[in-house]
XYZ file of N, CA and C in Angstrom:
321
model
N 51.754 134.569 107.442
C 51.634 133.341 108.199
C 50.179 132.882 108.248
N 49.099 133.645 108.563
C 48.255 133.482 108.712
C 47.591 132.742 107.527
N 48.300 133.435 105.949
C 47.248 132.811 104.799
C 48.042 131.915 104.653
N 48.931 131.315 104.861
C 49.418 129.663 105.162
C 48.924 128.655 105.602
N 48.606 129.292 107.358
C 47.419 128.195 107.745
C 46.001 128.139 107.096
N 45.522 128.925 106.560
C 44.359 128.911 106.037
C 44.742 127.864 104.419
N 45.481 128.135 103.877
C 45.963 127.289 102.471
C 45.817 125.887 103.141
N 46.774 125.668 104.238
C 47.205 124.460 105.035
C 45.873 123.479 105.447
N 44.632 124.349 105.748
C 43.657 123.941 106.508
C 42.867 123.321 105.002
N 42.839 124.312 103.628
C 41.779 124.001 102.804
C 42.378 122.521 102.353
N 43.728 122.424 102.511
C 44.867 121.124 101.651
C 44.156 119.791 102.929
N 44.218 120.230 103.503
C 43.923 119.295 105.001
C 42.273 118.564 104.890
N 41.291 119.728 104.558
C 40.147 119.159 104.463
C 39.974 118.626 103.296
N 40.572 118.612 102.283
C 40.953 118.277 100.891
C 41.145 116.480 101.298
N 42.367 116.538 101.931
C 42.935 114.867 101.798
C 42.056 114.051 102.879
N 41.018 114.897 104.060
C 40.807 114.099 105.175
C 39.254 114.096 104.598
N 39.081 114.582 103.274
C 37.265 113.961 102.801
C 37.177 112.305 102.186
N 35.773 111.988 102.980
C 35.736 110.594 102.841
C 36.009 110.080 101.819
N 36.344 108.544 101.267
C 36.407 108.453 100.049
C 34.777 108.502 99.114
N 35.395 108.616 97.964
C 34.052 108.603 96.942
C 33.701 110.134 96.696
N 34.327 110.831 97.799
C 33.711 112.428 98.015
C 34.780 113.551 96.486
N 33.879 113.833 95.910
C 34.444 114.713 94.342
C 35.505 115.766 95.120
N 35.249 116.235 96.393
C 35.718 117.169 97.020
C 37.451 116.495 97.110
N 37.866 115.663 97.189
C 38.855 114.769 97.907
C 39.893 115.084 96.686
N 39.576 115.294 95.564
C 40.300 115.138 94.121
C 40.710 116.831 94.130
N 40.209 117.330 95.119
C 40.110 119.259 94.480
C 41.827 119.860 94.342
N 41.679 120.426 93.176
C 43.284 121.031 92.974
C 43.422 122.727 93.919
N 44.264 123.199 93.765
C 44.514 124.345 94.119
C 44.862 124.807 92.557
N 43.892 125.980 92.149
C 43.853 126.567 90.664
C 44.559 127.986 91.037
N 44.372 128.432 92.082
C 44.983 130.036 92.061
C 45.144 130.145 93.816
N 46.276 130.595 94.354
C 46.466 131.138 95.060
C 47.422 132.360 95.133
N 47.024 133.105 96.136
C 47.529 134.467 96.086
C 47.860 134.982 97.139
N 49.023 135.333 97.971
C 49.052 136.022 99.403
C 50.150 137.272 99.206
N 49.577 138.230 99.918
C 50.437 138.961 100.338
C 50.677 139.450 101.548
N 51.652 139.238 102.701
C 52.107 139.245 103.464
C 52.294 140.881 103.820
N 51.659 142.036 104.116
C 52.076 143.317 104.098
C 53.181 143.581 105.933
N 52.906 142.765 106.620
C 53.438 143.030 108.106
C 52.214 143.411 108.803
N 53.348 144.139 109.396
C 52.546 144.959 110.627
C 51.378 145.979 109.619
N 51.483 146.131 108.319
C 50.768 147.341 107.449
C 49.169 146.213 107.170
N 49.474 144.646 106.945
C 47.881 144.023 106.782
C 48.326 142.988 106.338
N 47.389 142.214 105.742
C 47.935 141.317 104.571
C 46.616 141.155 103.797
N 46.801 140.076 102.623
C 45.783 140.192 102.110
C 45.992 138.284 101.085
N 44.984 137.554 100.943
C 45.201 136.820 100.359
C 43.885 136.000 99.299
N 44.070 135.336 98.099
C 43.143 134.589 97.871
C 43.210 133.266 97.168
N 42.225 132.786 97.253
C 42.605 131.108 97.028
C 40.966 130.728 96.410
N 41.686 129.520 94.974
C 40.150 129.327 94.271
C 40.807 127.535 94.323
N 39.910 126.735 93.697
C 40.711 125.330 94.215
C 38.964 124.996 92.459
N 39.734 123.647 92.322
C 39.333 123.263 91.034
C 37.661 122.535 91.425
N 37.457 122.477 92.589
C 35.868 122.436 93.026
C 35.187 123.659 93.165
N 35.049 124.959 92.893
C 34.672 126.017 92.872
C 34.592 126.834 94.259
N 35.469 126.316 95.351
C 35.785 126.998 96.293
C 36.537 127.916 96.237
N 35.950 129.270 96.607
C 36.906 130.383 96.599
C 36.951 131.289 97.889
N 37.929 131.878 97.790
C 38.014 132.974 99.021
C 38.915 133.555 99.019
N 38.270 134.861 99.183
C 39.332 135.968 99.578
C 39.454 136.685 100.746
N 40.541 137.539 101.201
C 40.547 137.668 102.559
C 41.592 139.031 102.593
N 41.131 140.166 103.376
C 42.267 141.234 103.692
C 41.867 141.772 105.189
N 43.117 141.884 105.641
C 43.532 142.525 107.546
C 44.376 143.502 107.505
N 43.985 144.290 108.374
C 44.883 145.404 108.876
C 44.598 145.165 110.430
N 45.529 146.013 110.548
C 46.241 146.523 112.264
C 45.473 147.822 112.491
N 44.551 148.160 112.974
C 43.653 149.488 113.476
C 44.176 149.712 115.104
N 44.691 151.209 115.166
C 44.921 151.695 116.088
C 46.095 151.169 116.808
N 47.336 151.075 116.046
C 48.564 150.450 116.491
C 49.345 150.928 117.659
N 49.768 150.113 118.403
C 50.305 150.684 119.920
C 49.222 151.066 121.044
N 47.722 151.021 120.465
C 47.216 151.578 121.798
C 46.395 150.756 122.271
N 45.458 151.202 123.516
C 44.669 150.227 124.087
C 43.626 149.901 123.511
N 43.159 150.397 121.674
C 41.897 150.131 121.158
C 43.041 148.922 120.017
N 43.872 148.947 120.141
C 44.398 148.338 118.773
C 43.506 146.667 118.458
N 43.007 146.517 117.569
C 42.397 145.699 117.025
C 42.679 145.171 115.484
N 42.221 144.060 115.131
C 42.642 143.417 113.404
C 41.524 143.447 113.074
N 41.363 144.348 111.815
C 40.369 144.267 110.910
C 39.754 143.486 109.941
N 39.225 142.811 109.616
C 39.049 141.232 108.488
C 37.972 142.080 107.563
N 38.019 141.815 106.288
C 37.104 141.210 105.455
C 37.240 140.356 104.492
N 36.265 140.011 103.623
C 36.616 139.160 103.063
C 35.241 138.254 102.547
N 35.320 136.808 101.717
C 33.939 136.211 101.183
C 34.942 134.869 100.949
N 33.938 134.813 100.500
C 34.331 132.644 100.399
C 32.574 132.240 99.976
N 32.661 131.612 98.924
C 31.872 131.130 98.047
C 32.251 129.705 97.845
N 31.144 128.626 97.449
C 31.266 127.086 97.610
C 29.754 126.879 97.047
N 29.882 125.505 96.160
C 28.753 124.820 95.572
C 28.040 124.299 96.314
N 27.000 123.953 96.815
C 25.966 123.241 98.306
C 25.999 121.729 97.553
N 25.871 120.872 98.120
C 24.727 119.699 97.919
C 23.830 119.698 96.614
N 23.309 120.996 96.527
C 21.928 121.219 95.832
C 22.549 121.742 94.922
N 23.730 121.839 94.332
C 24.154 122.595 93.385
C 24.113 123.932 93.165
N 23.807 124.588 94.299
C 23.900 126.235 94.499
C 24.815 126.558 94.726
N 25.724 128.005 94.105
C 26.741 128.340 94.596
C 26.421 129.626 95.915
N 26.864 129.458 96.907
C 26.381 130.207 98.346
C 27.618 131.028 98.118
N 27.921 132.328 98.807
C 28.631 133.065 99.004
C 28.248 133.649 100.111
N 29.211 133.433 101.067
C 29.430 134.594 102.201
C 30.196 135.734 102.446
N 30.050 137.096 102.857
C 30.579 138.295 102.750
C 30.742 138.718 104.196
N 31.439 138.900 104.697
C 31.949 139.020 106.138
C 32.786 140.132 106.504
N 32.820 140.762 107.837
C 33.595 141.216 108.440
C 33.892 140.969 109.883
N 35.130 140.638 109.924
C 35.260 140.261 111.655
C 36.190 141.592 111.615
N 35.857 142.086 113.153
C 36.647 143.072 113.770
C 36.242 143.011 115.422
N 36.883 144.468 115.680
C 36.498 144.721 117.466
C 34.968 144.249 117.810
N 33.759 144.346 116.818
C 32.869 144.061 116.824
C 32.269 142.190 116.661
N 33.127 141.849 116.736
C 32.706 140.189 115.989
C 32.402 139.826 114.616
N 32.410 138.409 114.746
C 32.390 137.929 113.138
C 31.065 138.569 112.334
N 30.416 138.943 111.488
C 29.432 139.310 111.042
C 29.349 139.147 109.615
N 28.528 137.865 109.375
C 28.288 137.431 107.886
C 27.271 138.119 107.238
N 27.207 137.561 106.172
C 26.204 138.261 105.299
C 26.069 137.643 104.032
N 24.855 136.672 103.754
C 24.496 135.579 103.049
C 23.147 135.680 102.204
N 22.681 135.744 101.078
C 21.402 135.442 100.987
C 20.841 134.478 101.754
N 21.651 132.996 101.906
C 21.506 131.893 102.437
C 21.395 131.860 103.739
N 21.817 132.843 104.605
C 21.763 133.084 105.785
C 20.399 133.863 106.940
N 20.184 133.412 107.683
C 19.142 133.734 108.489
C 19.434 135.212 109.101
N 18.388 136.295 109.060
C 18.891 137.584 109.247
C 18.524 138.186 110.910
N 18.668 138.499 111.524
C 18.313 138.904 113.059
C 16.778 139.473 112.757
N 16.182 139.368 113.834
C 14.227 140.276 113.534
C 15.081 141.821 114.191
């Protein structure tokens, strides 16, 4: 369900970019989900503007009071400037936590 809404959301920002915008024309070239349950899931999606992303969850510590969803995952995109940026992430019990060349690092 989850990599549905996420497909749903990239189709969405797809048709609601202004006109004139190259982004507005973008196909869906590969998508991929797998639905595991309660065991995780895992999915990925590339689209004919060089947006990509991939994404996998699990269920950590099932039934108890630590139980939490595990994320990782990246998503890569062309800038303005013609750079391709990639972000590398993990969200969990701990919060979202990126990891970018492009990104500003804590002192």
């Amino acid at each position: 369900m989850k990599s549905f809404i996420v497909f749903a959301l990239i189709v969405a920002a797809a048709v609601a970019a202004p006109p004139g915008n190259p982004d507005a024309d973008a196909q869906v070239l590969r998508y991929e989900s797998d639905n595991i349950g309660v065991d995780g899931y895992k999915f990925a999606v590339e689209t004919s503007n060089g947006i990509k992303q991939e994404e996998q969850g699990q269920l950590n510590n099932p039934g108890t009071d630590n139980e939490a969803i595990s994320v990782r995952g990246q998503y890569s995109y062309t800038g303005p400037d013609g750079q391709v940026y990639t972000v590398v992430y993990i969200a969990d019990e701990n919060g979202f936590q990126p990891q970018g060349a492009h990104l500003p690092q804590a002192p």
